[in-house]
XYZ file of C-alpha atoms in Angstrom:
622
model
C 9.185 33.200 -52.167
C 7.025 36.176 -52.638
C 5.353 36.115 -56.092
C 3.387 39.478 -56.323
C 1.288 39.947 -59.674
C 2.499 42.684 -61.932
C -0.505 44.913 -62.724
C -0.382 47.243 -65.658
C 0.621 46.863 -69.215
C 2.938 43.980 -70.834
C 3.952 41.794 -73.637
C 3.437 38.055 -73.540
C 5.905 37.514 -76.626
C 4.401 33.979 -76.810
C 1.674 35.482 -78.756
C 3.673 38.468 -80.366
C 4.048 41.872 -79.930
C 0.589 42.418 -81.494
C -1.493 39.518 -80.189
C 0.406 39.544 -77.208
C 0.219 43.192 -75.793
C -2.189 42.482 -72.401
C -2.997 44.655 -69.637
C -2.968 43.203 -66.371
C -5.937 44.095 -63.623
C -6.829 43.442 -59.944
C -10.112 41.790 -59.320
C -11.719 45.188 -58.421
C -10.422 47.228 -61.255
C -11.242 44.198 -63.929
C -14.663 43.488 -62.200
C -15.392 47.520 -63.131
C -13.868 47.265 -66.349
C -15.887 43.846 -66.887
C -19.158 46.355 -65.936
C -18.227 48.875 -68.447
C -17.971 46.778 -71.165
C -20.928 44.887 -70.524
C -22.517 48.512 -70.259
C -21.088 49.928 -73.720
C -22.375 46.547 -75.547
C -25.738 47.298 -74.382
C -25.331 51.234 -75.971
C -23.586 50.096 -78.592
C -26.845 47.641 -79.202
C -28.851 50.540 -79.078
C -27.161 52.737 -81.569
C -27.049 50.006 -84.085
C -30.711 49.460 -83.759
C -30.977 53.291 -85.003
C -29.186 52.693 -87.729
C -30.760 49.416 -88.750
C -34.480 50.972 -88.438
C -33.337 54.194 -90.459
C -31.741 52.052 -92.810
C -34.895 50.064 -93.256
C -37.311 52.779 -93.355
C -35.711 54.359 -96.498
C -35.508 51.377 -98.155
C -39.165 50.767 -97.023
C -40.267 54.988 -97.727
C -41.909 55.264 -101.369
C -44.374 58.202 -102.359
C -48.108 56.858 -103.504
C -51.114 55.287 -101.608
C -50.216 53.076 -99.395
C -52.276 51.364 -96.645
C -52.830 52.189 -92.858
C -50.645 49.294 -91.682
C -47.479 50.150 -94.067
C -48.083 53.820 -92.471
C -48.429 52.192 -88.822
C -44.825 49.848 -89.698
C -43.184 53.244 -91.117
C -44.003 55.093 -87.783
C -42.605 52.082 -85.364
C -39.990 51.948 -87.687
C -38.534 55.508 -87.001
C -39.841 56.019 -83.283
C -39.126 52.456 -81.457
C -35.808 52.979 -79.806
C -35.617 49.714 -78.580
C -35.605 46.502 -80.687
C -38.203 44.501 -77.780
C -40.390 47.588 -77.979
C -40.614 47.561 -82.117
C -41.312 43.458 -81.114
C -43.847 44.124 -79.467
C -45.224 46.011 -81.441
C -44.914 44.362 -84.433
C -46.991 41.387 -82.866
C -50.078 43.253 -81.980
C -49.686 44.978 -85.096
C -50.253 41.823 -86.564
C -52.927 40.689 -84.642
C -54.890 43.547 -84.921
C -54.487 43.999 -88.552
C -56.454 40.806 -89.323
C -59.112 40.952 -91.687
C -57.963 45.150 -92.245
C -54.983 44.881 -94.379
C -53.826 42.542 -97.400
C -51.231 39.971 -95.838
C -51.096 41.242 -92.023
C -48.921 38.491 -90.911
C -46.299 38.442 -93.596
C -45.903 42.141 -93.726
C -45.048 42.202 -89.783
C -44.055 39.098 -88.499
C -40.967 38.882 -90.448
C -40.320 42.458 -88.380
C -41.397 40.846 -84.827
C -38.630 37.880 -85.691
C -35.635 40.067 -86.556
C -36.213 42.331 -83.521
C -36.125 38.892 -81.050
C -33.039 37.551 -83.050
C -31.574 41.037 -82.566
C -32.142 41.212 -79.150
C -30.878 37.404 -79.028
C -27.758 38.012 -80.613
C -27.118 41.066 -78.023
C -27.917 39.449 -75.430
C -25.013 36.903 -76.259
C -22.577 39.796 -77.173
C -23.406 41.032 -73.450
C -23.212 38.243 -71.877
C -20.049 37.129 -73.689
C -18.443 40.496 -73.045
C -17.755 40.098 -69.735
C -15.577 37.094 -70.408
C -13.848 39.102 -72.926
C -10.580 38.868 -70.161
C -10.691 34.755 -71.453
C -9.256 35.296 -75.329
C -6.112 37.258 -73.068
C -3.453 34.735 -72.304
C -3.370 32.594 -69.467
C 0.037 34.013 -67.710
C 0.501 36.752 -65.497
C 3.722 38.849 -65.345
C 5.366 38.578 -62.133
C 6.150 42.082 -60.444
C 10.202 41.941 -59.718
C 10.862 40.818 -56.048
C 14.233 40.491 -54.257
C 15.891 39.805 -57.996
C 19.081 37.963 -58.293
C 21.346 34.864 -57.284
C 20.618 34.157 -53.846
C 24.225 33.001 -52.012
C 23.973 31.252 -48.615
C 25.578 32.571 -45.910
C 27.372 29.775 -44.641
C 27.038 25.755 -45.377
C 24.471 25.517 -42.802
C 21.733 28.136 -44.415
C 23.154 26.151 -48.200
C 21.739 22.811 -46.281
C 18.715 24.147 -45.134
C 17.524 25.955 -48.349
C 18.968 22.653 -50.487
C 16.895 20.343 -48.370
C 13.578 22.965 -48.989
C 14.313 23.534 -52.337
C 14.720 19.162 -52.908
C 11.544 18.928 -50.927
C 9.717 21.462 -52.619
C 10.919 20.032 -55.948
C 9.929 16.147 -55.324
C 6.907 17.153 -53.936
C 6.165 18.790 -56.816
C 7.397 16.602 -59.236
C 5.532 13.616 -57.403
C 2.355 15.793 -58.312
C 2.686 17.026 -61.647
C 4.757 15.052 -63.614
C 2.612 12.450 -63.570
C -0.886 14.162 -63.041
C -1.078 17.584 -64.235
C -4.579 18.264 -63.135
C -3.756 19.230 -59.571
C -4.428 22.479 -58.963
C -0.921 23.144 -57.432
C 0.267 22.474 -61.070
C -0.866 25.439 -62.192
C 1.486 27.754 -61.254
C 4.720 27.268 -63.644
C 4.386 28.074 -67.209
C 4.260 24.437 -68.270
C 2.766 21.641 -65.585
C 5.983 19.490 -66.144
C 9.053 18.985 -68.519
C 8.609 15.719 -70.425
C 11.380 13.227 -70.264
C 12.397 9.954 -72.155
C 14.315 6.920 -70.377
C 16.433 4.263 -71.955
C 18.879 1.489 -71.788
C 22.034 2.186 -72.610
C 25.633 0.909 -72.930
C 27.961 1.664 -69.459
C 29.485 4.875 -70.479
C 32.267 3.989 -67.416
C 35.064 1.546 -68.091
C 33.757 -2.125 -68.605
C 35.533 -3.213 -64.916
C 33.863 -0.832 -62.620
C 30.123 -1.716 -63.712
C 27.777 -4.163 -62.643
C 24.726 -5.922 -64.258
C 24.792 -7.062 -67.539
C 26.675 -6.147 -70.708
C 25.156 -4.310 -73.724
C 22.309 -2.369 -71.483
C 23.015 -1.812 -68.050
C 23.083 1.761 -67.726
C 20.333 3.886 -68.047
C 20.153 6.904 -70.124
C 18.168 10.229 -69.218
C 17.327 13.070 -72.169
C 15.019 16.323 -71.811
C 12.839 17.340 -73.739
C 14.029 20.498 -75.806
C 13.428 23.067 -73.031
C 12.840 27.017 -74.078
C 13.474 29.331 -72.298
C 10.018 31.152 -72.736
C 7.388 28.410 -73.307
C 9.064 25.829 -70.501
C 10.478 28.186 -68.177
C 8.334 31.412 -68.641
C 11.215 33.638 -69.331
C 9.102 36.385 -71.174
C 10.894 37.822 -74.758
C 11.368 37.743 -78.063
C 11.560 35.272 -80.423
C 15.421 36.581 -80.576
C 16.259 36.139 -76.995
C 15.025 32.644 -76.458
C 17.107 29.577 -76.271
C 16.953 26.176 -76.276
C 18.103 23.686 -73.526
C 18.683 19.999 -73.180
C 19.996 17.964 -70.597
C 21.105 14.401 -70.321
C 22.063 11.934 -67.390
C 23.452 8.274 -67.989
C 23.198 6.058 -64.904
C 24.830 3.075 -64.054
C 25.339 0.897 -61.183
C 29.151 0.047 -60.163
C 30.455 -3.234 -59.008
C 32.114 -3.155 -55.096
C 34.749 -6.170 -55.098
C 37.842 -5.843 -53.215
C 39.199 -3.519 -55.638
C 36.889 -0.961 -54.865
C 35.815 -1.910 -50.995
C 37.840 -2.663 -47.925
C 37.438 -3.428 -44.302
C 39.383 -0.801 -41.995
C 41.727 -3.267 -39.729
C 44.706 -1.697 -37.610
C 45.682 1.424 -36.856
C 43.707 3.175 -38.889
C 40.465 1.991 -37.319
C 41.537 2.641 -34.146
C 42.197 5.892 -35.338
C 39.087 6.256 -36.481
C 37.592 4.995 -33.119
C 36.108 1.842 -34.310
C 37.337 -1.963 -33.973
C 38.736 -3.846 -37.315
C 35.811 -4.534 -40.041
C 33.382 -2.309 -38.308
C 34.072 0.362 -41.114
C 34.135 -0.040 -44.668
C 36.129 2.213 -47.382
C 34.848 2.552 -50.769
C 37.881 3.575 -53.302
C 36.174 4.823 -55.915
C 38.796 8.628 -55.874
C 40.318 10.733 -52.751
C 38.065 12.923 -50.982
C 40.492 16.040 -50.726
C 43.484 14.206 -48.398
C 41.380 11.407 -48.192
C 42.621 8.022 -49.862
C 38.815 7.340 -50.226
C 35.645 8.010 -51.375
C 33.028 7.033 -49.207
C 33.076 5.130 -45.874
C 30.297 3.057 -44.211
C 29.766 1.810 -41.207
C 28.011 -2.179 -40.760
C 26.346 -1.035 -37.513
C 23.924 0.523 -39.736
C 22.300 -3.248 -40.225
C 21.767 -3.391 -36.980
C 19.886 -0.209 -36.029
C 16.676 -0.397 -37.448
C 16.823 2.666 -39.696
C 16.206 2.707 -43.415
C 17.648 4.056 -46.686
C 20.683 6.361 -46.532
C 22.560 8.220 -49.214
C 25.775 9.276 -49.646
C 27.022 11.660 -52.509
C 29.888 13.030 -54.324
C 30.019 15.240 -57.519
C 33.100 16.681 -59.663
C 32.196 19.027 -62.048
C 34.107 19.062 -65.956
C 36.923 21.109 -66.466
C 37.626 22.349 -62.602
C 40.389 22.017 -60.460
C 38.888 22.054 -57.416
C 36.577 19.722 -57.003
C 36.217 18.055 -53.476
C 36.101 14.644 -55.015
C 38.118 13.180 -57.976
C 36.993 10.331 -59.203
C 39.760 7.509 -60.326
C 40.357 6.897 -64.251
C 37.545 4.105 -64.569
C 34.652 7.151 -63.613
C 36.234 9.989 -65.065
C 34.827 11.081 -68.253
C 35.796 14.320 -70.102
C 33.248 16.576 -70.657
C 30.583 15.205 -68.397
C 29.679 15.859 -64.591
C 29.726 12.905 -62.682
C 27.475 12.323 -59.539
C 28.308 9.267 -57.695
C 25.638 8.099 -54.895
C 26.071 5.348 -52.293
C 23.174 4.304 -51.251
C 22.805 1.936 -47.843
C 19.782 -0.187 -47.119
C 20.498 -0.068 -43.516
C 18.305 -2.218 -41.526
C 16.008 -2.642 -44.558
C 14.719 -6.665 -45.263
C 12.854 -8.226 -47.836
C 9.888 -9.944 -47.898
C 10.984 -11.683 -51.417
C 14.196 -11.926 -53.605
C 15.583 -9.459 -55.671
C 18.058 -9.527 -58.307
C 18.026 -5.851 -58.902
C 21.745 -4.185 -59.187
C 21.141 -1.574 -56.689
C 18.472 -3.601 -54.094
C 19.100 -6.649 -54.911
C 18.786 -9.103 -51.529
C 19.165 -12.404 -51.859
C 20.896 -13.342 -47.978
C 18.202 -15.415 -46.178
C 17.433 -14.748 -42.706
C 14.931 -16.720 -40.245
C 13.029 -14.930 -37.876
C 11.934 -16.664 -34.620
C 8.588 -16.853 -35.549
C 9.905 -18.956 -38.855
C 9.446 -16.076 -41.073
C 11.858 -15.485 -43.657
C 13.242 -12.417 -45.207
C 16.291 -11.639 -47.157
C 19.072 -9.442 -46.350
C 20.184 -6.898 -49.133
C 23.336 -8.224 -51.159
C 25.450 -5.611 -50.241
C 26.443 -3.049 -47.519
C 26.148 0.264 -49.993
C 25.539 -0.160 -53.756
C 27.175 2.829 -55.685
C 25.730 4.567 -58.385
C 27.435 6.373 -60.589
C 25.895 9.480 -62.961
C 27.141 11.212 -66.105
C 25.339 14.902 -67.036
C 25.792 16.814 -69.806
C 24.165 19.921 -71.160
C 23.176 21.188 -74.302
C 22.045 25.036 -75.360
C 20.572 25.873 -78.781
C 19.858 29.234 -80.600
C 16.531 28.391 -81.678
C 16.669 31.482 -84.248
C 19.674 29.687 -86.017
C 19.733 26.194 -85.052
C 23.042 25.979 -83.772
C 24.190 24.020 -80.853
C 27.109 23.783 -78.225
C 28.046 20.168 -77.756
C 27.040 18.181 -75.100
C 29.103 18.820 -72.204
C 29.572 19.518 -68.631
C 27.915 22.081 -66.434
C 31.604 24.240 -65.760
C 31.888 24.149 -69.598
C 28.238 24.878 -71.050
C 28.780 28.665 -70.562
C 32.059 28.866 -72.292
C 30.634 26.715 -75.307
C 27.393 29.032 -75.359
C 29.649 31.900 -75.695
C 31.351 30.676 -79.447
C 30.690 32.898 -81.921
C 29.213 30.176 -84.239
C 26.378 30.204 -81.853
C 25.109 33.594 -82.293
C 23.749 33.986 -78.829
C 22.967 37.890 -77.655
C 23.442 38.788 -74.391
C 19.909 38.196 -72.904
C 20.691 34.722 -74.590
C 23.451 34.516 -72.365
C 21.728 35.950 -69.697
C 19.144 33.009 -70.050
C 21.429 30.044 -70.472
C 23.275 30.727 -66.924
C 20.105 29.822 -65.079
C 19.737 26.312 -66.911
C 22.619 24.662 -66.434
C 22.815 24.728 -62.310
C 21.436 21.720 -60.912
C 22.780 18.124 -61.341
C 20.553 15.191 -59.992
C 22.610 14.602 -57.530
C 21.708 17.291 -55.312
C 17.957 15.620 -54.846
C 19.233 12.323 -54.020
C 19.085 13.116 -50.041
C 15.651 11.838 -49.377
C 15.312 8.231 -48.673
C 15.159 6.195 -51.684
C 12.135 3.047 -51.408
C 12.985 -0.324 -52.121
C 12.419 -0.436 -56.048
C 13.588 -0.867 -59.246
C 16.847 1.298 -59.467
C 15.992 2.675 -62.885
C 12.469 4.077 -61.672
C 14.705 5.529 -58.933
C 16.990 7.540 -61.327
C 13.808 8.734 -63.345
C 12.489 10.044 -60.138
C 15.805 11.677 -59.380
C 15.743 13.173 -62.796
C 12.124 14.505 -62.895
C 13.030 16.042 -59.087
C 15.770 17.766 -61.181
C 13.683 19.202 -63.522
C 11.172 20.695 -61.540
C 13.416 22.143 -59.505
C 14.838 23.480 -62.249
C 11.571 25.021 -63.383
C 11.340 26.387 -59.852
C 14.730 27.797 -59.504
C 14.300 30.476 -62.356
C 10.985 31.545 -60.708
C 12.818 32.260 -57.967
C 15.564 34.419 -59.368
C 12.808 36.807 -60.289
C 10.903 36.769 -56.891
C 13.460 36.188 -54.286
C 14.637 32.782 -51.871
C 11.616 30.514 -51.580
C 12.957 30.275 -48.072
C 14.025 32.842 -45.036
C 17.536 31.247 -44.429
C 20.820 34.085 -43.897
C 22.367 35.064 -46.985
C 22.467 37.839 -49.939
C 21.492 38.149 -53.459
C 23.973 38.361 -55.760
C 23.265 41.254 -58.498
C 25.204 40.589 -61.680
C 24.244 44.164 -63.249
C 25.843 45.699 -59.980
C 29.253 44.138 -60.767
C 32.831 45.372 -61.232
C 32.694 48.545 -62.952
C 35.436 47.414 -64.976
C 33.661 44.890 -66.570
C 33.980 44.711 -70.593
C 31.326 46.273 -72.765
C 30.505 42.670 -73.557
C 30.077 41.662 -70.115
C 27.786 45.042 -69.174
C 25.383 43.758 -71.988
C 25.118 40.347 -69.917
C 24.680 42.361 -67.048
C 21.976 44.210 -67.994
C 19.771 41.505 -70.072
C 20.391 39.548 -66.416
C 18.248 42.934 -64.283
C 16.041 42.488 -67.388
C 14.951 38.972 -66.600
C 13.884 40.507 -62.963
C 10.841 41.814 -64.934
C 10.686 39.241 -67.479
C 9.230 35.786 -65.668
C 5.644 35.163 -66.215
C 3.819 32.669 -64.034
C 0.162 30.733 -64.559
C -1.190 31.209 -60.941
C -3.449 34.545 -61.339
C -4.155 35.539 -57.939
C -7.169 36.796 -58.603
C -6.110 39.242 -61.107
C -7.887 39.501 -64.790
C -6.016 39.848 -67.988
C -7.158 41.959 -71.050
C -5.948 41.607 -74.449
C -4.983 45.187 -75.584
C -5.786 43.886 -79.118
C -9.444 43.006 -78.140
C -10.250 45.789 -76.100
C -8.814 48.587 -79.140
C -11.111 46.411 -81.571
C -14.485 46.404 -79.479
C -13.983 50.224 -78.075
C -13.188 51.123 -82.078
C -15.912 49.733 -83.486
C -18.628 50.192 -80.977
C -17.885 54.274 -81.175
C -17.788 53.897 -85.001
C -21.311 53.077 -84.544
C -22.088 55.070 -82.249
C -20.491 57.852 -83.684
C -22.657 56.899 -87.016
C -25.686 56.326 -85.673
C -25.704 60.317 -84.406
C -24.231 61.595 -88.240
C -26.234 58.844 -90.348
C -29.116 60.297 -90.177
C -29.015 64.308 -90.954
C -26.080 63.419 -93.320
C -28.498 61.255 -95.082
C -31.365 63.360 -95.387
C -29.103 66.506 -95.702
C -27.322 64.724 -99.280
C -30.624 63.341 -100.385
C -32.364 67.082 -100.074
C -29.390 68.596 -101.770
C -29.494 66.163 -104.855
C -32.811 65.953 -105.030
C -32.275 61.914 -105.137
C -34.090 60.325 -102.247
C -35.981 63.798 -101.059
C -39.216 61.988 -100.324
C -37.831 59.498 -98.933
C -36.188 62.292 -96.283
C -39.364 63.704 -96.337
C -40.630 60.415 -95.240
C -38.280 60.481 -92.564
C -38.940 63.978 -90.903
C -42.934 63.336 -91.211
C -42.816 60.180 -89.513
C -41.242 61.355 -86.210
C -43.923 61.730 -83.523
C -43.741 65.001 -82.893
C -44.096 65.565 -86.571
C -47.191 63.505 -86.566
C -48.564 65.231 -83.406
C -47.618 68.826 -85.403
C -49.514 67.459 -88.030
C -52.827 66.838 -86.309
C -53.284 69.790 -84.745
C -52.665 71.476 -87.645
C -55.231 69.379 -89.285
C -57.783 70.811 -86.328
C -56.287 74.312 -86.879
C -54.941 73.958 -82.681
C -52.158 76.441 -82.846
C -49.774 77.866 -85.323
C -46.754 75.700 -86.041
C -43.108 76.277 -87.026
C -40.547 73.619 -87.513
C -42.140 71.212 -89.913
C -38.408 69.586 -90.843
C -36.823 70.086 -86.496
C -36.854 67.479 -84.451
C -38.768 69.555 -82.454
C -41.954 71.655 -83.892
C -43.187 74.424 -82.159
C -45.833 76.885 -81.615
C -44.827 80.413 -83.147
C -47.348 81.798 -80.437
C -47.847 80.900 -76.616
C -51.177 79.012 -78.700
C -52.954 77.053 -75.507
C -55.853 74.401 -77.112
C -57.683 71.804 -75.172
C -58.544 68.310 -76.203
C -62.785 67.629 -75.832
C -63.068 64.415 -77.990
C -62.331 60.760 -77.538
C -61.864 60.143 -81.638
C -60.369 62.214 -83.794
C -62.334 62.347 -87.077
C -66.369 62.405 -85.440
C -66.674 65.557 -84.264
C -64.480 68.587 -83.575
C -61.404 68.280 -81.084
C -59.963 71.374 -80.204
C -61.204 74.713 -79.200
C -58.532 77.572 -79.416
C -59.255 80.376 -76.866
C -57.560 83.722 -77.972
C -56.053 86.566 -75.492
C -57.550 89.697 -76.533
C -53.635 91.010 -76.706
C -52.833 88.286 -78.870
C -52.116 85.400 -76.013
C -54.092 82.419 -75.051
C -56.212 81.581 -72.012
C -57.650 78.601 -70.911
């Protein structure tokens, strides 16, 4: 089974359509897109610092006399483009200001502070960025493989994908449903499908089953499965449905009414000697006048467990096995397993209805173990299914797996037809199809509970696998349901198509390396970090240009143009007459002449710093 990540756009409906919308990337392309945003933080930081220090001058800009380090503060206020540089600043501003100014350290450090906690909380925004791909959800959308219902060729390629698919199932169920912490549990939507187990009344007539009366069956229920959080079939809130499933167990009694040694003709027909062979009668097998047949040799041959198992499915006619009047139930599936000890001993007694062994035998060395009780104990199983519309809270009844469709299809349920589409997958698998591995000697109920949780996962895994393909190479096709008879029923196209819709609609936890974006959080950071940035370019000159116009705030924007440094340089030249200036409210002042004036002094103030040189045409030479 090929699972390929889908990369692009999507909807995880778990979260909405909102919340939910996530774009899917390789580990390049997210590593890049990780870079950028980590990148446009780091602008964005810088643009809001522009902002913040323009804000903060004009609050800070009054006319009057003021001192040289409020001038100095005004100055690194509108020419520090970085908040570590205004820091800096800030600190030897303070230290140097000791003794010179009223309150040095109060007037600046507060400054020095707010630029490091500035910096700080950037530095967390840009670290934090690049994780930005963790508030996505956790699935991935799996691209659409060999879609469909895959149908074995022939019964040899249906045993050797069942006995994969049972493998792969226990195996995984042996795992995860008791320790969801493996890392192979993190593929499927959900680690495992929780289960409940109890003792139950024999749902079977009272002469057909063993142990004792009032409890001896034991009774199987699912959790409420949906289709979207438990099987990561990706929709709507309106195309989901619910799923239950539940399995009564009970061991059967084997008295002469039910077993019989083959004597006569018919062993020798069967090419054994009388009581070699036993016949358990539990319904014909097609022409067969029994069920099951066993052979005592098996003791003898040093080999363990074996199974045997039947199945007859509600409301069908041709079932291979019909079970007699005592097992049939309506409405209900019934799996009936034989299962053989073989050549299996006990160390100690047991009393247990299925391995109980209790027939001492000696050893030659003295040691004793105990023989099972019986040749094959027969168990016999009772499923039923249950779907839900979770949008109205309506049920089908608890039946069979032949029936559940026609029930989900009642009008009083409401279902659509991706609803439909849904509850076909659920209802395939019966626990009897992962009783073929060897069973251990143990309590028969933990045995059933293992069957059951086998059943589950490989439920779980079996819708995966419609969307990506057979989890195994074995001869066969896939069966397309939207590529049906074309003279399917308007109803039945609707099916048809919600089932190619599910072919791009299963979602999966294993990432593959690939990085998921939430659409929502990306549109939110991009937004506002070029609203700032956009604002810290129009802030300013749309500022200055309302307060000039209303005359409310026009020293402040005077304030603001003067303190630019290349104001401040305009200004002291002009204060040593070097050059003739224009462009005393630009951003960038300049000469009206090709003025050239050289620099002689080391302080400006103590003696005279420029010398202007004049062309005789009207330029300037050095």
């Amino acid at each position: 089974m090929s699972q390929e990540i889908h990369t692009g756009v999507w909807i995880d409906w778990s979260h909405g359509r909102v919340l939910g919308a996530t774009i899917t990337m390789s580990a390049r392309d997210g590593a890049l897109l990780l870079a950028f945003i980590a990148t446009f933080v780091t602008v964005v930081a810088t643009r809001l610092w522009r902002i913040v220090t323009f804000a903060c001058h004009q609050i800070l800009a009054s006319g009057g006399e003021h001192d040289g380090l409020y001038y100095q503060r005004q100055l690194i206020l509108r020419n520090t483009p970085t908040p570590m540089a205004a820091t800096g600043l800030f600190l030897r501003q303070a230290w140097n200001w000791r003794g010179h100014a009223n309150y040095p350290l109060l007037r600046t450090l507060p400054w020095a502070i707010g630029g490091v906690l500035y910096v700080a909380v950037f530095a967390v925004a840009a670290i934090f960025s690049s994780r930005i791909s963790d508030g996505a959800t956790q699935f991935r959308l799996l691209a659409a493989g060999d879609c469909g219902a895959f149908e074995p060729a022939d019964r040899d390629a249906l045993q050797q994908k069942s006995t994969y698919d049972n493998s792969m199932a226990s195996v995984y169920a042996r795992q995860c449903y008791t320790n969801s912490s493996a890392a192979s549990c993190n593929s499927l939507p959900v680690s495992s499908i929780r289960w409940t187990g109890t003792s139950v009344e024999c749902p079977f007539a009272d002469d057909i089953c063993a142990g004792s009366t009032g409890a001896s069956a034991f009774k199987m229920e699912s959790e409420v499965i949906n289709s979207q959080s438990h099987l990561g079939i990706n929709g709507a809130d309106k195309y989901r449905v619910d799923y239950r499933r539940e399995t009564v167990c009970a061991p059967l009694i084997t008295g002469s009414r039910f077993a019989r040694d083959v004597n006569g003709s018919e062993a020798e027909t069967l090419g054994w000697e009388d009581n070699v062979l036993t016949k358990y009668l539990y319904g014909n097998l097609e022409s067969r006048n029994y069920t099951h047949i066993y052979n005592k040799y098996g003791q003898n041959m040093h080999i363990g467990y074996g199974t045997g198992v039947y199945v007859s499915f509600a409301h069908r006619t041709d079932n291979y096995w019909k079970p007699i009047d005592a097992l049939a139930l309506d409405h209900r599936d019934i799996t009936l397993m034989f299962i053989a000890p073989n050549s299996v001993l006990h160390l100690h007694q047991n009393d247990d209805p299925v391995f109980g062994a209790n027939i001492p035998v000696v050893t030659e060395d003295g040691t004793t173990y105990y023989q099972p009780d019986r040749y094959v104990s027969p168990i016999a199983c009772a499923d039923r299914h249950e779907i839900c519309n979770p949008n109205n809270g309506i049920c089908t009844s608890l039946v069979g797996s032949g029936e559940i469709m026609s029930s989900a299809r009642e009008e009083r349920l409401e279902l659509d037809p991706v609803q439909l589409a849904t509850s076909f997958l659920e209802a395939q698998e019966l626990v009897a199809e992962l009783t073929q591995l060897k069973l251990p000697s143990d309590q028969w109920k933990r045995e059933m509970g293992r069957l059951f949780a086998d059943a589950l996962s490989k439920l779980q895994h079996q819708v995966t696998e419609y969307a990506t393909g057979p989890s195994i190479a074995v001869p066969g096709s896939i069966f397309k349901a939207w590529s049906a008879s074309a003279n399917s029923s308007e109803a039945d196209e609707q099916v048809q198509d919600a089932h190619e819709a599910m072919c791009k609609s299963q979602i999966t936890r294993d990432a593959q390396g690939t990085l998921n974006f939430s659409i929502l959080g990306l549109s939110l950071l991009l937004a506002v970090g070029f609203v700032i940035i956009g604002l810290s370019f129009v802030l300013e000159p749309t500022t200055i240009f309302l307060q000039k116009k209303s005359g409310y705030g026009a020293t402040k924007a005077k304030r603001w143009e003067r303190d630019e440094n290349l104001q401040v340089m305009r200004m002291l030249f002009e204060l040593r007459y070097a050059g003739r200036w224009k462009g005393r409210t630009d951003s960038f002042p300049t000469t009206i002449s090709k003025d050239r004036f050289r620099y002689d002094a080391d302080y400006l103030g103590e003696e005279q710093m420029y010398q202007e040189i004049r062309h005789k045409a009207g330029g300037v030479k050095s």
